[in-house]
mmCIF file of C-alpha atoms and ligand atoms in Angstrom:
data_model
loop_
_atom_site.group_PDB
_atom_site.id
_atom_site.type_symbol
_atom_site.label_atom_id
_atom_site.label_comp_id
_atom_site.label_asym_id
_atom_site.label_seq_id
_atom_site.Cartn_x
_atom_site.Cartn_y
_atom_site.Cartn_z
ATOM 1 C CA UNK A 950 14.210 24.741 16.682
ATOM 2 C CA UNK A 951 16.530 21.631 15.341
ATOM 3 C CA UNK A 952 18.792 22.191 18.856
ATOM 4 C CA UNK A 953 15.533 21.809 20.969
ATOM 5 C CA UNK A 954 14.401 18.430 18.984
ATOM 6 C CA UNK A 955 18.379 17.385 19.814
ATOM 7 C CA UNK A 956 17.616 18.092 23.409
ATOM 8 C CA UNK A 957 14.380 16.071 23.783
ATOM 9 C CA UNK A 958 16.002 13.409 22.178
ATOM 10 C CA UNK A 959 18.935 13.300 24.666
ATOM 11 C CA UNK A 960 16.416 13.661 27.420
ATOM 12 C CA UNK A 961 13.992 11.301 25.874
ATOM 13 C CA UNK A 962 16.785 8.580 26.038
ATOM 14 C CA UNK A 963 17.895 9.848 29.688
ATOM 15 C CA UNK A 964 15.113 9.479 31.348
ATOM 16 C CA UNK A 965 14.108 6.460 31.208
ATOM 17 C CA UNK A 966 17.728 5.194 32.056
ATOM 18 C CA UNK A 967 17.020 7.124 35.701
ATOM 19 C CA UNK A 968 13.420 6.046 35.816
ATOM 20 C CA UNK A 969 12.225 9.577 34.911
ATOM 21 C CA UNK A 970 8.995 9.696 33.583
ATOM 22 C CA UNK A 971 8.229 13.161 33.901
ATOM 23 C CA UNK A 972 10.928 15.911 33.661
ATOM 24 C CA UNK A 973 10.199 19.067 35.480
ATOM 25 C CA UNK A 974 13.484 21.141 34.999
ATOM 26 C CA UNK A 975 16.379 21.354 32.320
ATOM 27 C CA UNK A 976 19.505 23.268 32.509
ATOM 28 C CA UNK A 977 21.311 24.662 29.940
ATOM 29 C CA UNK A 978 24.661 26.781 29.174
ATOM 30 C CA UNK A 979 24.616 28.502 26.081
ATOM 31 C CA UNK A 980 27.757 30.319 25.067
ATOM 32 C CA UNK A 981 27.741 33.886 23.620
ATOM 33 C CA UNK A 982 28.969 32.561 20.178
ATOM 34 C CA UNK A 983 26.956 29.607 19.516
ATOM 35 C CA UNK A 984 23.933 32.389 18.264
ATOM 36 C CA UNK A 985 21.403 29.920 20.222
ATOM 37 C CA UNK A 986 19.538 33.165 21.512
ATOM 38 C CA UNK A 987 17.832 32.395 24.652
ATOM 39 C CA UNK A 988 14.473 33.917 23.747
ATOM 40 C CA UNK A 989 14.286 31.338 20.495
ATOM 41 C CA UNK A 990 15.388 28.544 22.991
ATOM 42 C CA UNK A 991 12.603 29.540 25.329
ATOM 43 C CA UNK A 992 9.799 29.620 22.992
ATOM 44 C CA UNK A 993 10.919 26.042 21.285
ATOM 45 C CA UNK A 994 10.680 24.787 24.655
ATOM 46 C CA UNK A 995 7.573 26.128 25.625
ATOM 47 C CA UNK A 996 6.016 24.146 22.206
ATOM 48 C CA UNK A 997 8.043 21.053 23.014
ATOM 49 C CA UNK A 998 6.923 20.556 26.588
ATOM 50 C CA UNK A 999 3.416 19.648 25.409
ATOM 51 C CA UNK A 1000 4.708 16.073 25.132
ATOM 52 C CA UNK A 1001 4.350 13.497 27.674
ATOM 53 C CA UNK A 1002 7.831 13.416 28.614
ATOM 54 C CA UNK A 1003 7.487 16.767 30.539
ATOM 55 C CA UNK A 1004 5.574 17.966 33.670
ATOM 56 C CA UNK A 1005 2.915 20.384 33.149
ATOM 57 C CA UNK A 1006 4.746 23.806 33.346
ATOM 58 C CA UNK A 1007 8.486 22.462 33.213
ATOM 59 C CA UNK A 1008 10.821 24.992 33.553
ATOM 60 C CA UNK A 1009 13.842 26.070 31.540
ATOM 61 C CA UNK A 1010 16.807 27.388 33.022
ATOM 62 C CA UNK A 1011 19.392 28.879 30.793
ATOM 63 C CA UNK A 1012 22.813 30.032 32.098
ATOM 64 C CA UNK A 1013 24.826 32.327 29.544
ATOM 65 C CA UNK A 1014 28.474 32.367 28.951
ATOM 66 C CA UNK A 1015 30.688 35.298 27.409
ATOM 67 C CA UNK A 1016 33.023 34.443 25.065
ATOM 68 C CA UNK A 1017 36.868 34.070 26.604
ATOM 69 C CA UNK A 1018 40.357 33.685 25.107
ATOM 70 C CA UNK A 1019 43.749 32.299 26.071
ATOM 71 C CA UNK A 1020 46.476 33.358 24.292
ATOM 72 C CA UNK A 1021 49.017 30.902 23.209
ATOM 73 C CA UNK A 1022 52.067 33.170 23.212
ATOM 74 C CA UNK A 1023 51.548 34.801 26.765
ATOM 75 C CA UNK A 1024 48.982 33.047 28.533
ATOM 76 C CA UNK A 1025 46.832 35.565 28.912
ATOM 77 C CA UNK A 1026 43.216 34.686 29.544
ATOM 78 C CA UNK A 1027 40.580 37.474 28.487
ATOM 79 C CA UNK A 1028 37.217 38.444 27.805
ATOM 80 C CA UNK A 1029 35.652 39.160 24.330
ATOM 81 C CA UNK A 1030 33.604 41.958 25.215
ATOM 82 C CA UNK A 1031 30.438 41.953 22.202
ATOM 83 C CA UNK A 1032 31.612 40.079 19.327
ATOM 84 C CA UNK A 1033 35.115 42.355 18.909
ATOM 85 C CA UNK A 1034 38.428 41.579 20.063
ATOM 86 C CA UNK A 1035 40.246 38.107 19.003
ATOM 87 C CA UNK A 1036 43.188 39.835 19.813
ATOM 88 C CA UNK A 1037 45.404 39.013 23.195
ATOM 89 C CA UNK A 1038 45.183 42.538 25.032
ATOM 90 C CA UNK A 1039 48.363 41.390 27.086
ATOM 91 C CA UNK A 1040 50.970 41.072 24.181
ATOM 92 C CA UNK A 1041 48.636 41.907 21.017
ATOM 93 C CA UNK A 1042 48.708 38.238 19.848
ATOM 94 C CA UNK A 1043 46.480 36.780 17.530
ATOM 95 C CA UNK A 1044 47.335 33.232 17.608
ATOM 96 C CA UNK A 1045 44.329 32.976 20.789
ATOM 97 C CA UNK A 1046 41.637 29.946 21.627
ATOM 98 C CA UNK A 1047 38.412 30.789 22.414
ATOM 99 C CA UNK A 1048 37.940 28.429 25.538
ATOM 100 C CA UNK A 1049 34.701 29.616 26.613
ATOM 101 C CA UNK A 1050 31.749 30.710 24.437
ATOM 102 C CA UNK A 1051 31.144 27.706 22.626
ATOM 103 C CA UNK A 1052 29.233 25.783 24.979
ATOM 104 C CA UNK A 1053 25.697 24.605 24.114
ATOM 105 C CA UNK A 1054 25.615 22.356 26.813
ATOM 106 C CA UNK A 1055 22.639 20.202 28.814
ATOM 107 C CA UNK A 1056 24.019 20.434 32.421
ATOM 108 C CA UNK A 1057 21.219 18.681 34.504
ATOM 109 C CA UNK A 1058 17.433 17.914 34.464
ATOM 110 C CA UNK A 1059 15.418 17.000 37.351
ATOM 111 C CA UNK A 1060 12.014 14.947 37.195
ATOM 112 C CA UNK A 1061 10.118 12.390 39.634
ATOM 113 C CA UNK B 143 15.648 13.729 41.636
ATOM 114 C CA UNK B 144 18.690 15.497 39.751
ATOM 115 C CA UNK B 145 20.616 13.983 36.979
ATOM 116 C CA UNK B 146 23.602 15.711 35.773
ATOM 117 C CA UNK B 147 24.367 15.116 32.205
ATOM 118 C CA UNK B 148 27.069 18.038 31.109
ATOM 119 C CA UNK B 149 26.079 16.593 27.900
ATOM 120 C CA UNK B 150 27.148 18.976 24.948
ATOM 121 C CA UNK B 151 23.985 19.258 22.579
ATOM 122 C CA UNK B 152 25.914 18.816 19.434
ATOM 123 C CA UNK B 153 28.126 15.777 20.631
ATOM 124 C CA UNK B 154 26.753 13.277 18.846
ATOM 125 C CA UNK B 155 27.611 15.380 15.330
ATOM 126 C CA UNK B 156 30.948 15.569 16.712
ATOM 127 C CA UNK B 157 31.190 11.922 16.833
ATOM 128 C CA UNK B 158 30.675 11.436 13.437
ATOM 129 C CA UNK B 159 32.359 14.384 12.094
ATOM 130 C CA UNK B 160 35.339 12.238 13.585
ATOM 131 C CA UNK B 161 34.352 9.071 11.394
ATOM 132 C CA UNK B 162 33.767 11.264 8.028
ATOM 133 C CA UNK B 163 37.614 13.030 8.658
ATOM 134 C CA UNK B 164 39.320 9.707 9.663
ATOM 135 C CA UNK B 165 37.762 7.993 6.244
ATOM 136 C CA UNK B 166 38.909 11.179 4.375
ATOM 137 C CA UNK B 167 42.193 10.742 5.263
ATOM 138 C CA UNK B 168 42.167 7.112 4.780
ATOM 139 C CA UNK B 169 41.009 7.856 0.912
ATOM 140 C CA UNK B 170 43.112 10.899 0.688
ATOM 141 C CA UNK B 171 40.607 13.200 -0.476
ATOM 142 C CA UNK B 172 40.490 16.823 0.694
ATOM 143 C CA UNK B 173 36.677 17.658 2.041
ATOM 144 C CA UNK B 174 35.856 21.210 1.594
ATOM 145 C CA UNK B 175 32.931 22.745 3.546
ATOM 146 C CA UNK B 176 31.767 26.008 1.622
ATOM 147 C CA UNK B 177 29.554 28.783 3.720
ATOM 148 C CA UNK B 178 27.768 31.788 2.872
ATOM 149 C CA UNK B 179 24.878 33.493 3.348
ATOM 150 C CA UNK B 180 21.717 33.326 1.100
ATOM 151 C CA UNK B 181 22.313 35.289 -1.954
ATOM 152 C CA UNK B 182 26.253 35.467 -1.738
ATOM 153 C CA UNK B 183 26.709 33.695 -5.228
ATOM 154 C CA UNK B 184 27.750 30.385 -3.618
ATOM 155 C CA UNK B 185 26.361 28.186 -6.544
ATOM 156 C CA UNK B 186 27.880 30.546 -9.136
ATOM 157 C CA UNK B 187 31.010 30.416 -7.866
ATOM 158 C CA UNK B 188 31.058 26.551 -6.680
ATOM 159 C CA UNK B 189 30.328 26.140 -11.022
ATOM 160 C CA UNK B 190 33.586 28.774 -11.892
ATOM 161 C CA UNK B 191 35.825 26.507 -9.596
ATOM 162 C CA UNK B 192 34.492 22.952 -10.482
ATOM 163 C CA UNK B 193 35.141 24.245 -14.479
ATOM 164 C CA UNK B 194 38.624 25.294 -13.440
ATOM 165 C CA UNK B 195 39.705 22.161 -11.802
ATOM 166 C CA UNK B 196 37.742 19.431 -13.153
ATOM 167 C CA UNK B 197 40.818 18.789 -16.002
ATOM 168 C CA UNK B 198 43.356 18.569 -12.730
ATOM 169 C CA UNK B 199 41.498 17.073 -9.895
ATOM 170 C CA UNK B 200 38.898 14.373 -9.313
ATOM 171 C CA UNK B 201 35.782 16.138 -8.652
ATOM 172 C CA UNK B 202 32.325 15.409 -6.821
ATOM 173 C CA UNK B 203 30.058 17.610 -4.963
ATOM 174 C CA UNK B 204 27.502 17.249 -1.945
ATOM 175 C CA UNK B 205 24.964 19.812 -2.514
ATOM 176 C CA UNK B 206 22.641 20.961 0.509
ATOM 177 C CA UNK B 207 19.548 22.651 0.145
ATOM 178 C CA UNK B 208 16.519 23.419 2.151
ATOM 179 C CA UNK B 209 13.813 22.180 -0.652
ATOM 180 C CA UNK B 210 14.683 22.347 -4.333
ATOM 181 C CA UNK B 211 17.345 20.240 -6.543
ATOM 182 C CA UNK B 212 17.841 23.524 -8.547
ATOM 183 C CA UNK B 213 21.822 23.921 -7.834
ATOM 184 C CA UNK B 214 22.477 20.297 -7.921
ATOM 185 C CA UNK B 215 20.970 20.334 -11.551
ATOM 186 C CA UNK B 216 23.351 23.000 -12.395
ATOM 187 C CA UNK B 217 26.618 21.124 -11.014
ATOM 188 C CA UNK B 218 25.091 17.879 -12.931
ATOM 189 C CA UNK B 219 25.485 19.768 -16.210
ATOM 190 C CA UNK B 220 29.187 20.424 -15.806
ATOM 191 C CA UNK B 221 29.157 16.617 -15.858
ATOM 192 C CA UNK B 222 30.481 16.616 -12.261
ATOM 193 C CA UNK B 223 29.025 13.670 -9.854
ATOM 194 C CA UNK B 224 26.796 15.659 -7.506
ATOM 195 C CA UNK B 225 24.281 14.294 -4.792
ATOM 196 C CA UNK B 226 21.816 16.413 -3.327
ATOM 197 C CA UNK B 227 21.062 16.628 0.703
ATOM 198 C CA UNK B 228 17.708 18.081 1.252
ATOM 199 C CA UNK B 229 17.530 19.587 4.684
ATOM 200 C CA UNK B 230 13.654 19.705 4.633
ATOM 201 C CA UNK B 231 13.836 23.164 5.994
ATOM 202 C CA UNK B 232 16.706 22.625 8.539
ATOM 203 C CA UNK B 233 19.171 25.776 8.159
ATOM 204 C CA UNK B 234 22.105 23.968 7.930
ATOM 205 C CA UNK B 235 24.009 20.346 7.185
ATOM 206 C CA UNK B 236 24.877 18.097 10.266
ATOM 207 C CA UNK B 237 27.575 15.073 10.063
ATOM 208 C CA UNK B 238 25.329 12.401 10.085
ATOM 209 C CA UNK B 239 23.340 13.697 6.774
ATOM 210 C CA UNK B 240 26.988 13.802 5.170
ATOM 211 C CA UNK B 241 27.941 10.476 6.454
ATOM 212 C CA UNK B 242 24.863 8.892 4.826
ATOM 213 C CA UNK B 243 25.197 9.940 1.147
ATOM 214 C CA UNK B 244 28.841 8.929 1.190
ATOM 215 C CA UNK B 245 28.341 5.861 -0.324
ATOM 216 C CA UNK B 246 26.708 7.649 -3.423
ATOM 217 C CA UNK B 247 30.475 8.357 -4.422
ATOM 218 C CA UNK B 248 33.328 6.029 -5.593
ATOM 219 C CA UNK B 249 35.657 7.416 -2.670
ATOM 220 C CA UNK B 250 38.651 5.757 -4.056
ATOM 221 C CA UNK B 251 38.597 7.678 -7.178
ATOM 222 C CA UNK B 252 37.888 11.243 -5.724
ATOM 223 C CA UNK B 253 40.436 14.252 -5.069
ATOM 224 C CA UNK B 254 38.426 16.851 -3.879
ATOM 225 C CA UNK B 255 34.661 16.574 -2.535
ATOM 226 C CA UNK B 256 33.278 20.158 -1.948
ATOM 227 C CA UNK B 257 29.900 20.372 0.481
ATOM 228 C CA UNK B 258 28.448 23.557 -0.504
ATOM 229 C CA UNK B 259 26.213 24.171 2.710
ATOM 230 C CA UNK B 260 22.772 25.318 3.345
ATOM 231 C CA UNK B 261 23.109 29.457 2.667
ATOM 232 C CA UNK B 262 22.999 30.916 6.581
ATOM 233 C CA UNK B 263 26.124 32.415 8.366
ATOM 234 C CA UNK B 264 24.531 30.978 11.717
ATOM 235 C CA UNK B 265 24.170 27.376 11.972
ATOM 236 C CA UNK B 266 26.868 25.883 9.454
ATOM 237 C CA UNK B 267 29.394 27.474 11.886
ATOM 238 C CA UNK B 268 28.450 24.941 14.729
ATOM 239 C CA UNK B 269 28.428 22.088 12.655
ATOM 240 C CA UNK B 270 31.662 20.170 11.988
ATOM 241 C CA UNK B 271 31.186 17.878 8.843
ATOM 242 C CA UNK B 272 34.143 16.429 9.446
ATOM 243 C CA UNK B 273 35.616 18.790 6.764
ATOM 244 C CA UNK B 274 39.461 19.329 5.613
ATOM 245 C CA UNK B 275 38.982 23.350 5.581
ATOM 246 C CA UNK B 276 36.071 25.925 5.955
ATOM 247 C CA UNK B 277 35.640 28.402 3.404
ATOM 248 C CA UNK B 278 33.017 31.078 4.042
ATOM 249 C CA UNK B 279 31.610 33.431 1.051
ATOM 250 C CA UNK B 280 30.761 36.848 1.685
ATOM 251 C CA UNK B 281 29.608 39.190 -1.067
ATOM 252 C CA UNK B 282 29.830 43.092 -1.609
ATOM 253 C CA UNK B 283 26.336 43.337 -1.946
ATOM 254 C CA UNK B 284 25.523 42.042 1.809
ATOM 255 C CA UNK B 285 26.871 45.322 3.539
ATOM 256 C CA UNK B 286 30.093 45.053 6.044
ATOM 257 C CA UNK B 287 28.103 44.038 8.878
ATOM 258 C CA UNK B 288 27.999 40.404 8.655
ATOM 259 C CA UNK B 289 31.701 39.898 9.945
ATOM 260 C CA UNK B 290 30.576 41.246 13.213
ATOM 261 C CA UNK B 291 27.565 39.816 13.796
ATOM 262 C CA UNK B 292 28.655 36.113 12.975
ATOM 263 C CA UNK B 293 32.135 36.412 14.371
ATOM 264 C CA UNK B 294 32.323 32.243 14.830
ATOM 265 C CA UNK B 295 31.316 31.513 11.471
ATOM 266 C CA UNK B 296 34.900 34.173 10.201
ATOM 267 C CA UNK B 297 36.869 32.949 12.859
ATOM 268 C CA UNK B 298 36.640 29.354 12.159
ATOM 269 C CA UNK B 299 36.988 29.724 8.401
ATOM 270 C CA UNK B 300 40.016 29.042 6.885
ATOM 271 C CA UNK B 301 39.538 31.214 3.783
ATOM 272 C CA UNK B 302 37.188 33.925 3.370
ATOM 273 C CA UNK B 303 35.960 34.998 -0.488
ATOM 274 C CA UNK B 304 35.010 38.453 -1.040
ATOM 275 C CA UNK B 305 32.592 37.624 -3.967
ATOM 276 C CA UNK B 306 30.836 40.236 -6.445
ATOM 277 C CA UNK B 307 33.515 42.848 -6.328
ATOM 278 C CA UNK B 308 32.619 43.937 -9.879
ATOM 279 C CA UNK B 309 29.777 45.412 -8.067
ATOM 280 C CA UNK B 310 32.011 47.533 -5.542
ATOM 281 C CA UNK B 311 31.218 51.056 -7.086
ATOM 282 C CA UNK B 312 27.260 50.299 -6.869
ATOM 283 C CA UNK B 313 27.419 49.188 -3.001
ATOM 284 C CA UNK B 314 28.305 50.979 0.595
ATOM 285 C CA UNK B 315 31.019 48.147 1.074
ATOM 286 C CA UNK B 316 33.967 48.900 2.319
ATOM 287 C CA UNK B 317 37.272 46.758 1.934
ATOM 288 C CA UNK B 318 38.922 48.629 4.825
ATOM 289 C CA UNK B 319 36.455 48.237 7.015
ATOM 290 C CA UNK B 320 36.272 44.679 6.172
ATOM 291 C CA UNK B 321 40.422 44.543 6.675
ATOM 292 C CA UNK B 322 39.726 46.332 10.079
ATOM 293 C CA UNK B 323 36.709 43.879 11.358
ATOM 294 C CA UNK B 324 39.034 40.572 10.255
ATOM 295 C CA UNK B 325 41.708 41.835 11.727
ATOM 296 C CA UNK B 326 40.180 41.941 15.292
ATOM 297 C CA UNK B 327 38.904 38.654 14.606
ATOM 298 C CA UNK B 328 40.718 36.692 12.785
ATOM 299 C CA UNK B 329 44.269 38.188 11.450
ATOM 300 C CA UNK B 330 45.808 36.340 9.057
ATOM 301 C CA UNK B 331 42.920 35.126 7.329
ATOM 302 C CA UNK B 332 43.535 34.428 3.778
ATOM 303 C CA UNK B 333 41.314 36.589 1.539
ATOM 304 C CA UNK B 334 40.212 36.043 -1.955
ATOM 305 C CA UNK B 335 38.392 39.410 -3.605
ATOM 306 C CA UNK B 336 36.794 38.317 -6.527
ATOM 307 C CA UNK B 337 33.730 37.910 -8.980
ATOM 308 C CA UNK B 338 32.553 34.643 -9.645
ATOM 309 C CA UNK B 339 30.764 36.310 -12.667
ATOM 310 C CA UNK B 340 33.712 38.590 -14.373
ATOM 311 C CA UNK B 341 36.028 35.912 -13.370
ATOM 312 C CA UNK B 342 38.287 38.484 -12.239
ATOM 313 C CA UNK B 343 40.361 37.267 -9.281
ATOM 314 C CA UNK B 344 39.532 33.616 -9.514
ATOM 315 C CA UNK B 345 42.891 32.534 -10.652
ATOM 316 C CA UNK B 346 44.423 33.364 -7.327
ATOM 317 C CA UNK B 347 41.827 31.585 -5.434
ATOM 318 C CA UNK B 348 42.101 28.326 -7.422
ATOM 319 C CA UNK B 349 45.789 28.114 -7.405
ATOM 320 C CA UNK B 350 45.450 28.246 -3.735
ATOM 321 C CA UNK B 351 43.036 25.786 -3.320
ATOM 322 C CA UNK B 352 44.943 23.625 -5.706
ATOM 323 C CA UNK B 353 48.122 23.974 -3.677
ATOM 324 C CA UNK B 354 45.969 23.080 -0.614
ATOM 325 C CA UNK B 355 44.608 19.732 -2.141
ATOM 326 C CA UNK B 356 48.222 18.883 -3.055
ATOM 327 C CA UNK B 357 49.375 19.742 0.027
ATOM 328 C CA UNK B 358 46.858 17.295 1.883
ATOM 329 C CA UNK B 359 47.859 14.501 -0.508
ATOM 330 C CA UNK B 360 51.296 14.674 0.266
ATOM 331 C CA UNK B 361 50.654 14.432 4.021
HETATM 332 ZN ZN1 LIG C 469 49.341 37.144 24.637
#
């Protein structure tokens, strides 16, 4: 819910800057590591879209991103399946950076 | 009309966390973000840690709590300066909440400021508070599944305190399973098995923390 409130804050300040009075669609990217459950986000959105900022029946699209890591030793780029395996499948190294999966981003919004 | 934003929902938090981090560097303060699930025994652990350190370091505490001031009162009884942040139901602290209470402390006379985060393993991992280090507390009574369920928390942590080891014989917690899961999520993570209640294992953790704070001050 806190995330959705933060979403509304961002939209409430961005929409007037683009002369948009009613938002019809919002697109989010949500990484697997964030624990922001898409169903919970959709529910929160269904409550928040009752505000005048949104057009009736405004839509929320969520793109889910899997976790990916890159190995600092050999440079291998690999997917983390489920929540396990933050180890490099190439060299077995554990000095890996999370390069995808932490996103919690508003890609765009549409409206009139 | 479509407006592209590409804006991180937590972006504003990151900016404030950066401000806090710079301020802490300038003042030479080690900011510790202490996290756990509810019931891990974090407040007792904190009390014991503060008691062990209060003659050696200048300490203060920021106590995050969903609604009550009980934990803050326990810390205040130790004679340590404590400010409570009441999140009014929110499941985590954010950087703005921490920044807003900093004026309550004399930052020029502090070595270690500990933030006791709200008991929850999910959201606190997302919010950078400008801390020098994140420490996660897990207890043997919570079961082994937490590490795999909340990998980001254990991946981000700089140390893991396994509390309530005195209760190990009465739980189905397995130390080898914990080691195995951590090996796949965060190999090399410093881990301290201890019991805040009996004091077992506390010395190793205290010595390690002291070394971190002193190492930070010398930088
Ligand atoms: Zn590798």
